[in-house]
Coordinates of N, CA, C and O in Angstrom, one line a residue:
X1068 N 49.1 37.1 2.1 CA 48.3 36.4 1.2 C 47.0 35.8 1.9 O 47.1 35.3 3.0
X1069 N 45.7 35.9 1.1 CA 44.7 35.6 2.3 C 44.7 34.1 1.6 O 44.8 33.8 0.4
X1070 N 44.6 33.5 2.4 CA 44.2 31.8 2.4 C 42.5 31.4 2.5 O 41.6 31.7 3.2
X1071 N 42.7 30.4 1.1 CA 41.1 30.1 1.0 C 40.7 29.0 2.2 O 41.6 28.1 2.0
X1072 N 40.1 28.7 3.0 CA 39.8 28.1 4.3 C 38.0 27.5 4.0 O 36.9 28.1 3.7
X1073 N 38.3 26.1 4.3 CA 37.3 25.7 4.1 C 36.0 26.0 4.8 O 34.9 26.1 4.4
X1074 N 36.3 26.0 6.0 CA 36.0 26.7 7.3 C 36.9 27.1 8.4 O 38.1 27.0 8.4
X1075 N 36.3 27.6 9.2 CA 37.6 28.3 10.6 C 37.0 27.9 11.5 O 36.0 27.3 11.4
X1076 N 37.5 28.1 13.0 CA 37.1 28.0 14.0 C 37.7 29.4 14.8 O 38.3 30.2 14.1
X1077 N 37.5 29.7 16.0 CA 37.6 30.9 16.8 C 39.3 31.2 16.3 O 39.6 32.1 15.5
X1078 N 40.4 30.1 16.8 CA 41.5 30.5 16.0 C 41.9 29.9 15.2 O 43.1 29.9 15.3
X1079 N 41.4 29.2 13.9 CA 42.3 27.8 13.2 C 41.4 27.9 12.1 O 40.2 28.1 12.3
X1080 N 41.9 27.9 11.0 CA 41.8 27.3 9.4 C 41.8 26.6 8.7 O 42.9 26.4 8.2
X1081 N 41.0 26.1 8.2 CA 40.5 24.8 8.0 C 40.8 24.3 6.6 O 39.6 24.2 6.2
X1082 N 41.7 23.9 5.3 CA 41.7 23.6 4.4 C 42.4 22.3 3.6 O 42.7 21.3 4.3
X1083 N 42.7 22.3 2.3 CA 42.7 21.0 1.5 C 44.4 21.4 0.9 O 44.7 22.4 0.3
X1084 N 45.5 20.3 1.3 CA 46.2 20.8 1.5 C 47.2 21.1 0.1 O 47.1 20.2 -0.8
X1085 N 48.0 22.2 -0.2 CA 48.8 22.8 -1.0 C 50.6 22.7 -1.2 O 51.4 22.9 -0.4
X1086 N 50.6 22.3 -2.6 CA 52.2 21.9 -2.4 C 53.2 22.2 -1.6 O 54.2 21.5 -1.3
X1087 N 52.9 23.6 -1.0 CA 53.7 24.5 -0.2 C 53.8 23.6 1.5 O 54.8 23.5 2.2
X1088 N 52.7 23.0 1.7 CA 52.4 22.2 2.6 C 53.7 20.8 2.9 O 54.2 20.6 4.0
X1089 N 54.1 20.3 1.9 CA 54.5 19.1 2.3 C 55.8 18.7 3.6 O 56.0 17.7 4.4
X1090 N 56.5 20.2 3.1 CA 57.5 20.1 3.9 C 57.5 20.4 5.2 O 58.5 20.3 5.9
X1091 N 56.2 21.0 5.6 CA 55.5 21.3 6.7 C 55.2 19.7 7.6 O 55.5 19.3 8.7
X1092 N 54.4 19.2 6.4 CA 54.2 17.6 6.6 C 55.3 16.7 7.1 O 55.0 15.7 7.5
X1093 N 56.3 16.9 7.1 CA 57.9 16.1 6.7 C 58.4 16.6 7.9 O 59.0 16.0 8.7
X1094 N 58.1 17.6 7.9 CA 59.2 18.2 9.8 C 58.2 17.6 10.7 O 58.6 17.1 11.8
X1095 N 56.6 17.7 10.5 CA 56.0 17.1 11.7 C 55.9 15.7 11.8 O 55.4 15.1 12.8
X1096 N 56.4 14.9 10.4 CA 56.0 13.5 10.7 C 57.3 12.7 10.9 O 57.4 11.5 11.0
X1097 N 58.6 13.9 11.2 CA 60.0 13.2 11.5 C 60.3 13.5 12.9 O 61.5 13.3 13.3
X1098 N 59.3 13.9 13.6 CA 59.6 15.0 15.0 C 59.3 13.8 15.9 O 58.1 13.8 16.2
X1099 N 60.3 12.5 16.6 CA 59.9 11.7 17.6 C 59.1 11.6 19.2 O 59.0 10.8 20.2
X1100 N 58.7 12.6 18.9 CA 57.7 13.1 20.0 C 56.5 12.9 19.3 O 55.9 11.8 19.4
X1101 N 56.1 13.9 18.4 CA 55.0 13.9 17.5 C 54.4 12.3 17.3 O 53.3 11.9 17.4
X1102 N 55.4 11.5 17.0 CA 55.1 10.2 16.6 C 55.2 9.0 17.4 O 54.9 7.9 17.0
X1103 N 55.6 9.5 18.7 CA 54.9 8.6 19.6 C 54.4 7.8 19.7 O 55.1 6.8 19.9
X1104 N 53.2 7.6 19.5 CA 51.8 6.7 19.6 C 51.9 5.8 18.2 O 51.0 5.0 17.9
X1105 N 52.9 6.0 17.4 CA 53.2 5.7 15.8 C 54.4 4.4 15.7 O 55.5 4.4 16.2
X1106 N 53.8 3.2 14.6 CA 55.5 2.6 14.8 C 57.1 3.3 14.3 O 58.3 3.1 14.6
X1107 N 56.5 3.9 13.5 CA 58.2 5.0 13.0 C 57.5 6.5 12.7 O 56.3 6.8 12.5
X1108 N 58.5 7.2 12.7 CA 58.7 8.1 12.1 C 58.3 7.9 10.1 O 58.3 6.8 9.5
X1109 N 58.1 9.2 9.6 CA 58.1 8.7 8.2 C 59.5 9.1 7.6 O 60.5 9.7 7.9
X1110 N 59.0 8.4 6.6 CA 60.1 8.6 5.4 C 60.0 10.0 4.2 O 58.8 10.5 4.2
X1111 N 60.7 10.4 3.5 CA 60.1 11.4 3.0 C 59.5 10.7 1.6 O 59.3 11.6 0.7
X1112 N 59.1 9.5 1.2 CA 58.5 9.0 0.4 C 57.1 8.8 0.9 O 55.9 9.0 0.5
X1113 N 57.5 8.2 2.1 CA 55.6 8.1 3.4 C 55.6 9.1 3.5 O 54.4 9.1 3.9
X1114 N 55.8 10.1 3.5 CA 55.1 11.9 4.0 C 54.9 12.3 2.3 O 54.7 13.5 2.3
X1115 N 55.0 11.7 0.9 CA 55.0 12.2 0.0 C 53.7 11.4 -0.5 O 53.0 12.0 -1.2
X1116 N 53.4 10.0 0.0 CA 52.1 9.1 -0.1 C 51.2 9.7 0.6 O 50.2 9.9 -0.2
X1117 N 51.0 10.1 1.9 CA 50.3 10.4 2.8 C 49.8 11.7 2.1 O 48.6 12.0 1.9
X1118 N 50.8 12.5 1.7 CA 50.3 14.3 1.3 C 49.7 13.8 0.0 O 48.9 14.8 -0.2
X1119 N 49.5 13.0 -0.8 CA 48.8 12.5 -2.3 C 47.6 12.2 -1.7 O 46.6 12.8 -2.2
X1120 N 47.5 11.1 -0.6 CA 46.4 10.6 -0.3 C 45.1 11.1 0.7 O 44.0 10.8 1.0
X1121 N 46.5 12.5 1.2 CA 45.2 13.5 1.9 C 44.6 14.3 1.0 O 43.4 14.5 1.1
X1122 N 45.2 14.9 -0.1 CA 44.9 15.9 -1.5 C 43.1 14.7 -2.0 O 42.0 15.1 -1.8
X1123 N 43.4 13.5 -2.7 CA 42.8 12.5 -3.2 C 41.2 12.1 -2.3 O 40.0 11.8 -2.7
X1124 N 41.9 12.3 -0.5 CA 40.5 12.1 -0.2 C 39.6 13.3 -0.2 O 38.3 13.3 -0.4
X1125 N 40.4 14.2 -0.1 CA 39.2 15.9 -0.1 C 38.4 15.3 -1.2 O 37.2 15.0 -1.2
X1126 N 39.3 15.2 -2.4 CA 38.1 15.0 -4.1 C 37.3 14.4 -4.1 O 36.3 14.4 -4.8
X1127 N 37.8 13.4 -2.8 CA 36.7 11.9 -3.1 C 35.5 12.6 -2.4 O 34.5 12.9 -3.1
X1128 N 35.5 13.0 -0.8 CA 34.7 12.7 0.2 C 34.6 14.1 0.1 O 33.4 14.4 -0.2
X1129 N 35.3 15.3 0.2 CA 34.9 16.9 0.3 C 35.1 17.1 2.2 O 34.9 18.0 3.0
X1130 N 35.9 15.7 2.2 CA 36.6 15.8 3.9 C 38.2 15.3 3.8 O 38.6 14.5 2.9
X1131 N 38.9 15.8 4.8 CA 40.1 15.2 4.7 C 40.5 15.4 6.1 O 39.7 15.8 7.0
X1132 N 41.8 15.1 6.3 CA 42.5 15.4 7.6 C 43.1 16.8 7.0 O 44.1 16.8 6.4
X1133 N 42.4 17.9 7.3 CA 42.4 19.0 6.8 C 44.1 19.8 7.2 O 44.6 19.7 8.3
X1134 N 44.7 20.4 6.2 CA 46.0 21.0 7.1 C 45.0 22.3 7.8 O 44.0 22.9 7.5
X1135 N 45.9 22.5 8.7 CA 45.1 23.2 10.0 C 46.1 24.5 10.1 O 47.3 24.2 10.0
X1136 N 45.7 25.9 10.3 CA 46.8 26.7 10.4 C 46.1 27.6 11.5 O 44.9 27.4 11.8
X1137 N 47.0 28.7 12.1 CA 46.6 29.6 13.2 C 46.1 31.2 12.2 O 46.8 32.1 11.6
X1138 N 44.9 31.1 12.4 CA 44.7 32.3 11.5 C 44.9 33.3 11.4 O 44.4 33.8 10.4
X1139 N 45.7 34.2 12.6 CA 46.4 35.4 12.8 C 47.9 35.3 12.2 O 48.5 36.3 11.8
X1140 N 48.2 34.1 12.1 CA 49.3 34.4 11.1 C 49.7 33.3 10.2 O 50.8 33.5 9.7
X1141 N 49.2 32.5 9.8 CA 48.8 31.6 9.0 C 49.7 30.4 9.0 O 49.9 29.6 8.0
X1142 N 50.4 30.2 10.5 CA 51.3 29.1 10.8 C 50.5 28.0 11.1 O 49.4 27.9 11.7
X1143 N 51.8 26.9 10.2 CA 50.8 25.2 10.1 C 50.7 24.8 11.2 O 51.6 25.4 11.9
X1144 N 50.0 24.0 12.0 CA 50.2 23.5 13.2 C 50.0 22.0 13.0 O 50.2 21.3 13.9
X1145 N 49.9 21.6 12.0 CA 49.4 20.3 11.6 C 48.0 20.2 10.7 O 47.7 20.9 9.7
X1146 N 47.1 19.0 11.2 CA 46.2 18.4 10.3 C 45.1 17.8 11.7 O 45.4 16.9 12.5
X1147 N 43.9 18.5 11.6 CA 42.9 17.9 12.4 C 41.7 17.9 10.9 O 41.6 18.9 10.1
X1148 N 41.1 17.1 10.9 CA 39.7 16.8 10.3 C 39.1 15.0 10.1 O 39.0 14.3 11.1
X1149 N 38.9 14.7 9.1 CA 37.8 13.4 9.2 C 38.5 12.6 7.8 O 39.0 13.0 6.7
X1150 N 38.3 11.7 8.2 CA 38.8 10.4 7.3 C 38.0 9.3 6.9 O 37.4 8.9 7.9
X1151 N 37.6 8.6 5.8 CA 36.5 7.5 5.4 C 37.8 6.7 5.8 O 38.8 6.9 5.1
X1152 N 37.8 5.7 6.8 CA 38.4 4.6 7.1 C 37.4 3.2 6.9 O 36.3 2.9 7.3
X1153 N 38.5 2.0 5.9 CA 37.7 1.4 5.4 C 38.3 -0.4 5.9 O 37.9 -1.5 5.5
X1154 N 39.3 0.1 7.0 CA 40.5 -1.4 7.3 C 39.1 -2.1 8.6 O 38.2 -1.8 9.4
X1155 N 39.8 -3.4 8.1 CA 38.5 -3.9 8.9 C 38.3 -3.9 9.8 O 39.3 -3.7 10.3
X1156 N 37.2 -4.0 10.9 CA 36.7 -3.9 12.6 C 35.3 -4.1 12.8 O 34.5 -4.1 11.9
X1157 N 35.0 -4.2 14.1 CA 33.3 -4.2 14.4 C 33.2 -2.8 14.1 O 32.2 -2.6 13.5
X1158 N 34.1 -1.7 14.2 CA 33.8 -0.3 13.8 C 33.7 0.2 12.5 O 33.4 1.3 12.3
X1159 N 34.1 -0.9 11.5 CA 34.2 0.2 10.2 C 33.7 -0.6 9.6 O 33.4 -1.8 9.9
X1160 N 33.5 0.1 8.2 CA 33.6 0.9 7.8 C 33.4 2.5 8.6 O 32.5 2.2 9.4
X1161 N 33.6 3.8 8.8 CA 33.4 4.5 9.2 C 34.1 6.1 9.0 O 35.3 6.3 8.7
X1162 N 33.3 7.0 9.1 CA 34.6 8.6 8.8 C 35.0 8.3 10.7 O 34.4 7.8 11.7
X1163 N 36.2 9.0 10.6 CA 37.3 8.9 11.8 C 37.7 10.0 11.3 O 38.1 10.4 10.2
X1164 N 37.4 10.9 13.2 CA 37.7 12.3 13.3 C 39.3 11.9 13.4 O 39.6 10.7 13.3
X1165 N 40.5 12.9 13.6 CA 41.6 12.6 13.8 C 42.3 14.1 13.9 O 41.9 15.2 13.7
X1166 N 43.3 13.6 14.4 CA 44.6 14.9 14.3 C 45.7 14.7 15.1 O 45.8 14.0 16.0
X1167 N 46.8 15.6 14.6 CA 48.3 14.9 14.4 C 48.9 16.6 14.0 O 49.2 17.2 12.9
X1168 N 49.1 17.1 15.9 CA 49.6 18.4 15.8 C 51.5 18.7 15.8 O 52.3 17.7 16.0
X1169 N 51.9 19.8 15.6 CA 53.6 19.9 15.9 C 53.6 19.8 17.2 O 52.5 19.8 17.7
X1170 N 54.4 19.7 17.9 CA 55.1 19.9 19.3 C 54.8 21.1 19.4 O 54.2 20.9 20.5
X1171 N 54.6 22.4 19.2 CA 55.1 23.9 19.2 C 53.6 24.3 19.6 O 53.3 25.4 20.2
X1172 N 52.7 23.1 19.1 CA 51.0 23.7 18.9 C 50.4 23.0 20.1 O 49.2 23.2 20.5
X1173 N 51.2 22.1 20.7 CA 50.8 21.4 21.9 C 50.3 22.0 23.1 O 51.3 22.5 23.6
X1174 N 49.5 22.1 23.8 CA 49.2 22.1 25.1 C 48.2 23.8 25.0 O 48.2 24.6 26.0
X1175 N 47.6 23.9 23.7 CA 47.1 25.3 23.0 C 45.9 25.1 23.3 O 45.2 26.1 23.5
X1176 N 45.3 23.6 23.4 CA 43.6 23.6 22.7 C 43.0 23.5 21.4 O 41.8 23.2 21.1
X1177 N 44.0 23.8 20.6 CA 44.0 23.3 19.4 C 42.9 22.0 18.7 O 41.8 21.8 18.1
X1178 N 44.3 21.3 19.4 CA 43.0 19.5 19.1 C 41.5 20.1 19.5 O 40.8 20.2 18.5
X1179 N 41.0 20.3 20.5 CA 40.1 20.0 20.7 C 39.2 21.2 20.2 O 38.0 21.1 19.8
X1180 N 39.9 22.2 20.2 CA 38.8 23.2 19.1 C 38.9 22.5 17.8 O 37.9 22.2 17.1
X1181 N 39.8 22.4 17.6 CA 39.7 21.9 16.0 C 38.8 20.9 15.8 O 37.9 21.1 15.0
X1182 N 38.9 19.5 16.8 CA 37.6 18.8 16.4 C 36.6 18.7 16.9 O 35.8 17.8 16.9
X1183 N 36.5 19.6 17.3 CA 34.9 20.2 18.0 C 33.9 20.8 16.3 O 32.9 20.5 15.7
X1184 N 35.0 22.0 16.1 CA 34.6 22.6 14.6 C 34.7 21.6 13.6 O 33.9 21.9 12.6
X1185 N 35.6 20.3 13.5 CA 35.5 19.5 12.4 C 33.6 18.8 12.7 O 32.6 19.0 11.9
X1186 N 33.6 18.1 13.9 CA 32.3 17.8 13.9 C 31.0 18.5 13.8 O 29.9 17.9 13.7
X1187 N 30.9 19.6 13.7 CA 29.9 20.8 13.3 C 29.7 20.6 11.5 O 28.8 20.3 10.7
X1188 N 31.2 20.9 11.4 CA 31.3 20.5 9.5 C 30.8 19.2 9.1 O 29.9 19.2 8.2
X1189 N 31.2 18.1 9.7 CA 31.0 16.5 9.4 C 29.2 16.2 10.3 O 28.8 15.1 10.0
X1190 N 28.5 16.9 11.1 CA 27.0 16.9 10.8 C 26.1 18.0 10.1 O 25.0 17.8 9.7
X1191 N 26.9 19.3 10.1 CA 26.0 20.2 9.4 C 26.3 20.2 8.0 O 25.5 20.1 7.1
X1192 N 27.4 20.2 8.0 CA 27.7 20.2 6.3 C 27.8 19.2 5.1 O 27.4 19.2 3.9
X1193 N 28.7 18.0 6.0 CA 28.3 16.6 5.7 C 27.3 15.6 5.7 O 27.2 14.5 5.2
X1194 N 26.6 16.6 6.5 CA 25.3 15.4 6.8 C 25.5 14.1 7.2 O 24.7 13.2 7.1
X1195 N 26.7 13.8 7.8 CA 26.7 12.4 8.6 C 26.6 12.4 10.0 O 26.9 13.1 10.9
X1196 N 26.0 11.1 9.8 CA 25.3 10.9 11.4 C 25.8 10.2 12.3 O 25.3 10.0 13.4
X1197 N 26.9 9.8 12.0 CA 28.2 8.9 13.5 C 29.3 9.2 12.8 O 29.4 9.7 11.7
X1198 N 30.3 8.9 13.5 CA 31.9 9.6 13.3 C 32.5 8.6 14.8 O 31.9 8.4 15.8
X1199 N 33.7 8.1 14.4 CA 34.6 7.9 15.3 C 35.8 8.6 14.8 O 36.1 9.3 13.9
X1200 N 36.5 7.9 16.4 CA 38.1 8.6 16.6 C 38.3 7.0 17.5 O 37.4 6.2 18.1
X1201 N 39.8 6.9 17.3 CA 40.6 5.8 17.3 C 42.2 6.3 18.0 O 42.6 7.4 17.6
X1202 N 42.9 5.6 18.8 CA 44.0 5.7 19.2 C 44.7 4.3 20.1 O 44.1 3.5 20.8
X1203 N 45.7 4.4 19.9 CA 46.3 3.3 20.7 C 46.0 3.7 22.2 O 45.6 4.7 22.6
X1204 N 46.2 2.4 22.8 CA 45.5 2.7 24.3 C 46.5 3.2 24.6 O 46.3 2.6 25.7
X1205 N 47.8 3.9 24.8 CA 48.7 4.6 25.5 C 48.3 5.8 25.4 O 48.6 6.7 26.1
X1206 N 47.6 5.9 24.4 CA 47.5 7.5 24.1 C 46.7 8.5 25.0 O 46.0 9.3 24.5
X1207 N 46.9 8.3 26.2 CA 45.6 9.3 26.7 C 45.4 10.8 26.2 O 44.4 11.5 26.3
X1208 N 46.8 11.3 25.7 CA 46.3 12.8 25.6 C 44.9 12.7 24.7 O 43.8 13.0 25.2
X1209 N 45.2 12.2 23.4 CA 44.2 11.6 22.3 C 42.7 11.4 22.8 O 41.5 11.7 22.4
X1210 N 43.3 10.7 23.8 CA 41.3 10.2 24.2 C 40.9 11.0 25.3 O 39.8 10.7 25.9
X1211 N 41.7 12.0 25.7 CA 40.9 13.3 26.2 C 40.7 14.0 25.6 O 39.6 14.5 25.9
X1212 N 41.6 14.5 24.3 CA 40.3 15.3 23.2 C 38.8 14.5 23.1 O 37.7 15.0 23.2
X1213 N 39.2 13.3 22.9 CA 37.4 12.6 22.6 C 36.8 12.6 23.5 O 35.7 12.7 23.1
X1214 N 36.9 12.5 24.9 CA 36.1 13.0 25.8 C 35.9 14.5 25.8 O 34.8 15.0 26.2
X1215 N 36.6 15.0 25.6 CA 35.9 17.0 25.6 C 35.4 17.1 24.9 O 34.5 17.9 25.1
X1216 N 35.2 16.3 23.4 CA 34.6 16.6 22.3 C 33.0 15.6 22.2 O 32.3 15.5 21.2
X1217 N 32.9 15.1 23.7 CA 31.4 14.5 23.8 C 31.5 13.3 23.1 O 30.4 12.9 22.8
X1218 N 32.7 12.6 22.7 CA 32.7 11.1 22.3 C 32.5 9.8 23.9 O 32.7 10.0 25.2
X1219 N 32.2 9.1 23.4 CA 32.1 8.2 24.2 C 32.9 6.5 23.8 O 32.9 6.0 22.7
X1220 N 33.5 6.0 25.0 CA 34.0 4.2 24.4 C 32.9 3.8 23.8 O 31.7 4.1 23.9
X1221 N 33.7 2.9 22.8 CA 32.7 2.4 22.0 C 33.3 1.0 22.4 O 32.4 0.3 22.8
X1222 N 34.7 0.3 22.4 CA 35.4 -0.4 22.8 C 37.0 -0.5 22.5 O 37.5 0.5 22.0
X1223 N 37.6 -1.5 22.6 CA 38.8 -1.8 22.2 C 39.1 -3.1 21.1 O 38.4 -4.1 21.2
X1224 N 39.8 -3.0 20.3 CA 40.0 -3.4 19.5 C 41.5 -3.5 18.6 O 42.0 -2.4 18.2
X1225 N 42.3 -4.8 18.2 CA 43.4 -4.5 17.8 C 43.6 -4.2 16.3 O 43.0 -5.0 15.6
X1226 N 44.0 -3.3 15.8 CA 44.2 -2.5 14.7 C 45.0 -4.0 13.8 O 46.0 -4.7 14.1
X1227 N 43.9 -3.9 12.6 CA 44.3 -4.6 11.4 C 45.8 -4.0 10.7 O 46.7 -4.6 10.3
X1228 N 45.6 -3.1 10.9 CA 46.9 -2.6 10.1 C 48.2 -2.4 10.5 O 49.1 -2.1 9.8
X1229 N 48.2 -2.6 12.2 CA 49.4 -2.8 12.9 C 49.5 -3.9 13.7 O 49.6 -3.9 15.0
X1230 N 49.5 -5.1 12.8 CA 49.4 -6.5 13.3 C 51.2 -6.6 13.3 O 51.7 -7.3 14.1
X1231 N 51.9 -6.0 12.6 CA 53.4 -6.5 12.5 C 54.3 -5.3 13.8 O 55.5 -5.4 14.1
X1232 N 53.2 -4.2 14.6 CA 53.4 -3.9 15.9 C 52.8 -3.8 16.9 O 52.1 -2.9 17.3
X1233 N 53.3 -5.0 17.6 CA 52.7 -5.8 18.6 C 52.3 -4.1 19.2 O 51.3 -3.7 18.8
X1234 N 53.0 -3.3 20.1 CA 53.4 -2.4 21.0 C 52.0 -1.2 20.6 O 51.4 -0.3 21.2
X1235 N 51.9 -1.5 19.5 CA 50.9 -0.3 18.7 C 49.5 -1.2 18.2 O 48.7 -0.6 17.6
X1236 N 49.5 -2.3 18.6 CA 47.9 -3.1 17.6 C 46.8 -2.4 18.5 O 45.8 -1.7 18.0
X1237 N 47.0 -2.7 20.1 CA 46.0 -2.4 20.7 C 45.2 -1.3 20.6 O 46.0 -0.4 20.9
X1238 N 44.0 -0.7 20.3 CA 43.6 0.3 20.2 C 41.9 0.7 20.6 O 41.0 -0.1 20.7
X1239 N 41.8 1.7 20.8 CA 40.3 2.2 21.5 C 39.4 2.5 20.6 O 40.2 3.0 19.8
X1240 N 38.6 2.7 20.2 CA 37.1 3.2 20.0 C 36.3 4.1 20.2 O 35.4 3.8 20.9
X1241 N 36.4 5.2 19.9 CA 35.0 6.5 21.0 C 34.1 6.9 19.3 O 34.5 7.2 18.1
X1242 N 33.0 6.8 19.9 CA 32.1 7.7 19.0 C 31.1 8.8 19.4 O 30.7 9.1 20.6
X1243 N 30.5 9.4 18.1 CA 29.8 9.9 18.1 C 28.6 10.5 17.5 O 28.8 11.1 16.4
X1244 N 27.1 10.5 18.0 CA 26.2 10.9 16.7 C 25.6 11.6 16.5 O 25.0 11.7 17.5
X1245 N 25.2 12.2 15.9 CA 24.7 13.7 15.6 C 23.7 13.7 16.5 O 23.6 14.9 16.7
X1246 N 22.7 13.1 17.2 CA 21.8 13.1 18.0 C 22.5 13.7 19.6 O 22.3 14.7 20.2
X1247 N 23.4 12.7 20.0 CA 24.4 13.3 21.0 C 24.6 14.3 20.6 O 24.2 15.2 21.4
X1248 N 25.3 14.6 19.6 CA 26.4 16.0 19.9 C 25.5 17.4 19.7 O 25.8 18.6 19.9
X1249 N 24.2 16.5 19.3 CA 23.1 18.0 18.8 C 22.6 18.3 20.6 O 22.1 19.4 20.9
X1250 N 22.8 17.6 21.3 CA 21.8 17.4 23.0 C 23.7 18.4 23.6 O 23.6 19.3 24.5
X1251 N 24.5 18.0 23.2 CA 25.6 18.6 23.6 C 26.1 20.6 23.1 O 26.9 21.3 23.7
X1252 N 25.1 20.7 21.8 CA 25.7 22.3 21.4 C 25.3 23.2 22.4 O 25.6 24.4 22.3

């Protein structure tokens, strides 16, 4: 079946995600590795919110945390794209690059092709001109994608929305703006 793809990258697929998707969503968001950097695991009601509210942002914004597939055989690997984050900070309002791969897709390059190609889409096609990415400070794999991807600290900052976990509030900052990343292609 060929798959409509909003865009691609050298290996990965870029689109808005499809019913068939959810359960894809549900194995990667129960997988305790995967969610690490996260205070739980989801529930299959939170992986039923989250798959509405990734569908909802495409319509809104014509971006989402896109589901991401391998294009030689059309396996999910997860969800890399861009998000309108609107919870409060010196940083936001702002779109926030992101992604949130399986275990299986790990240690591929994945992440970082993928948001390398999301940022191509989110200045050439989007026409916006700064983008962050965000992670708990444990997370280094995370904030080595944003360094390969030519982000820079912007700072640290504890997350409004995980004030009830202590272990997870702390979090980092990297951005980027189309001026940079244009001195970077």
């Amino acid at each position: 079946m060929k798959k409509e793809y909003i865009f691609k990258s050298e290996r990965l697929g870029f689109r808005n995600w499809t019913e068939n998707d959810l359960k894809e969503l549900e194995i990667m968001n129960s997988d305790v590795e995967v969610m690490k950097h996260f205070p739980k695991i989801l529930t299959k009601e939170e992986n039923k919110e989250l798959f509405k509210k990734l569908k909802l942002h495409y319509k809104k914004h014509k971006h989402t945390y896109f589901a991401t597939e391998i294009l030689t055989n059309n396996e999910f690997v997860g969800f890399i794209g861009l998000a309108y984050q609107e919870y409060r900070t010196e940083f936001t309002p702002a779109v926030d690059i992101g992604w949130r791969l399986k275990k299986s897709a790990w240690g591929k390059g994945y992440a970082t092709e993928g948001a390398k190609k999301c940022l191509e889409f989110a200045f050439n096609e989007l026409n916006l001109e700064n983008i962050i990415s965000t992670c708990t400070k444990k997370n280094s794999k995370s904030e080595n994608v944003m360094k390969k991807i030519g982000m820079e600290i912007i700072g640290e900052f504890k997350h409004p929305e995980l004030k009830k976990y202590p272990e997870y509030e702390k979090c980092i900052c990297y951005g980027i703006n189309i001026n940079v990343w244009q001195q970077g292609v």
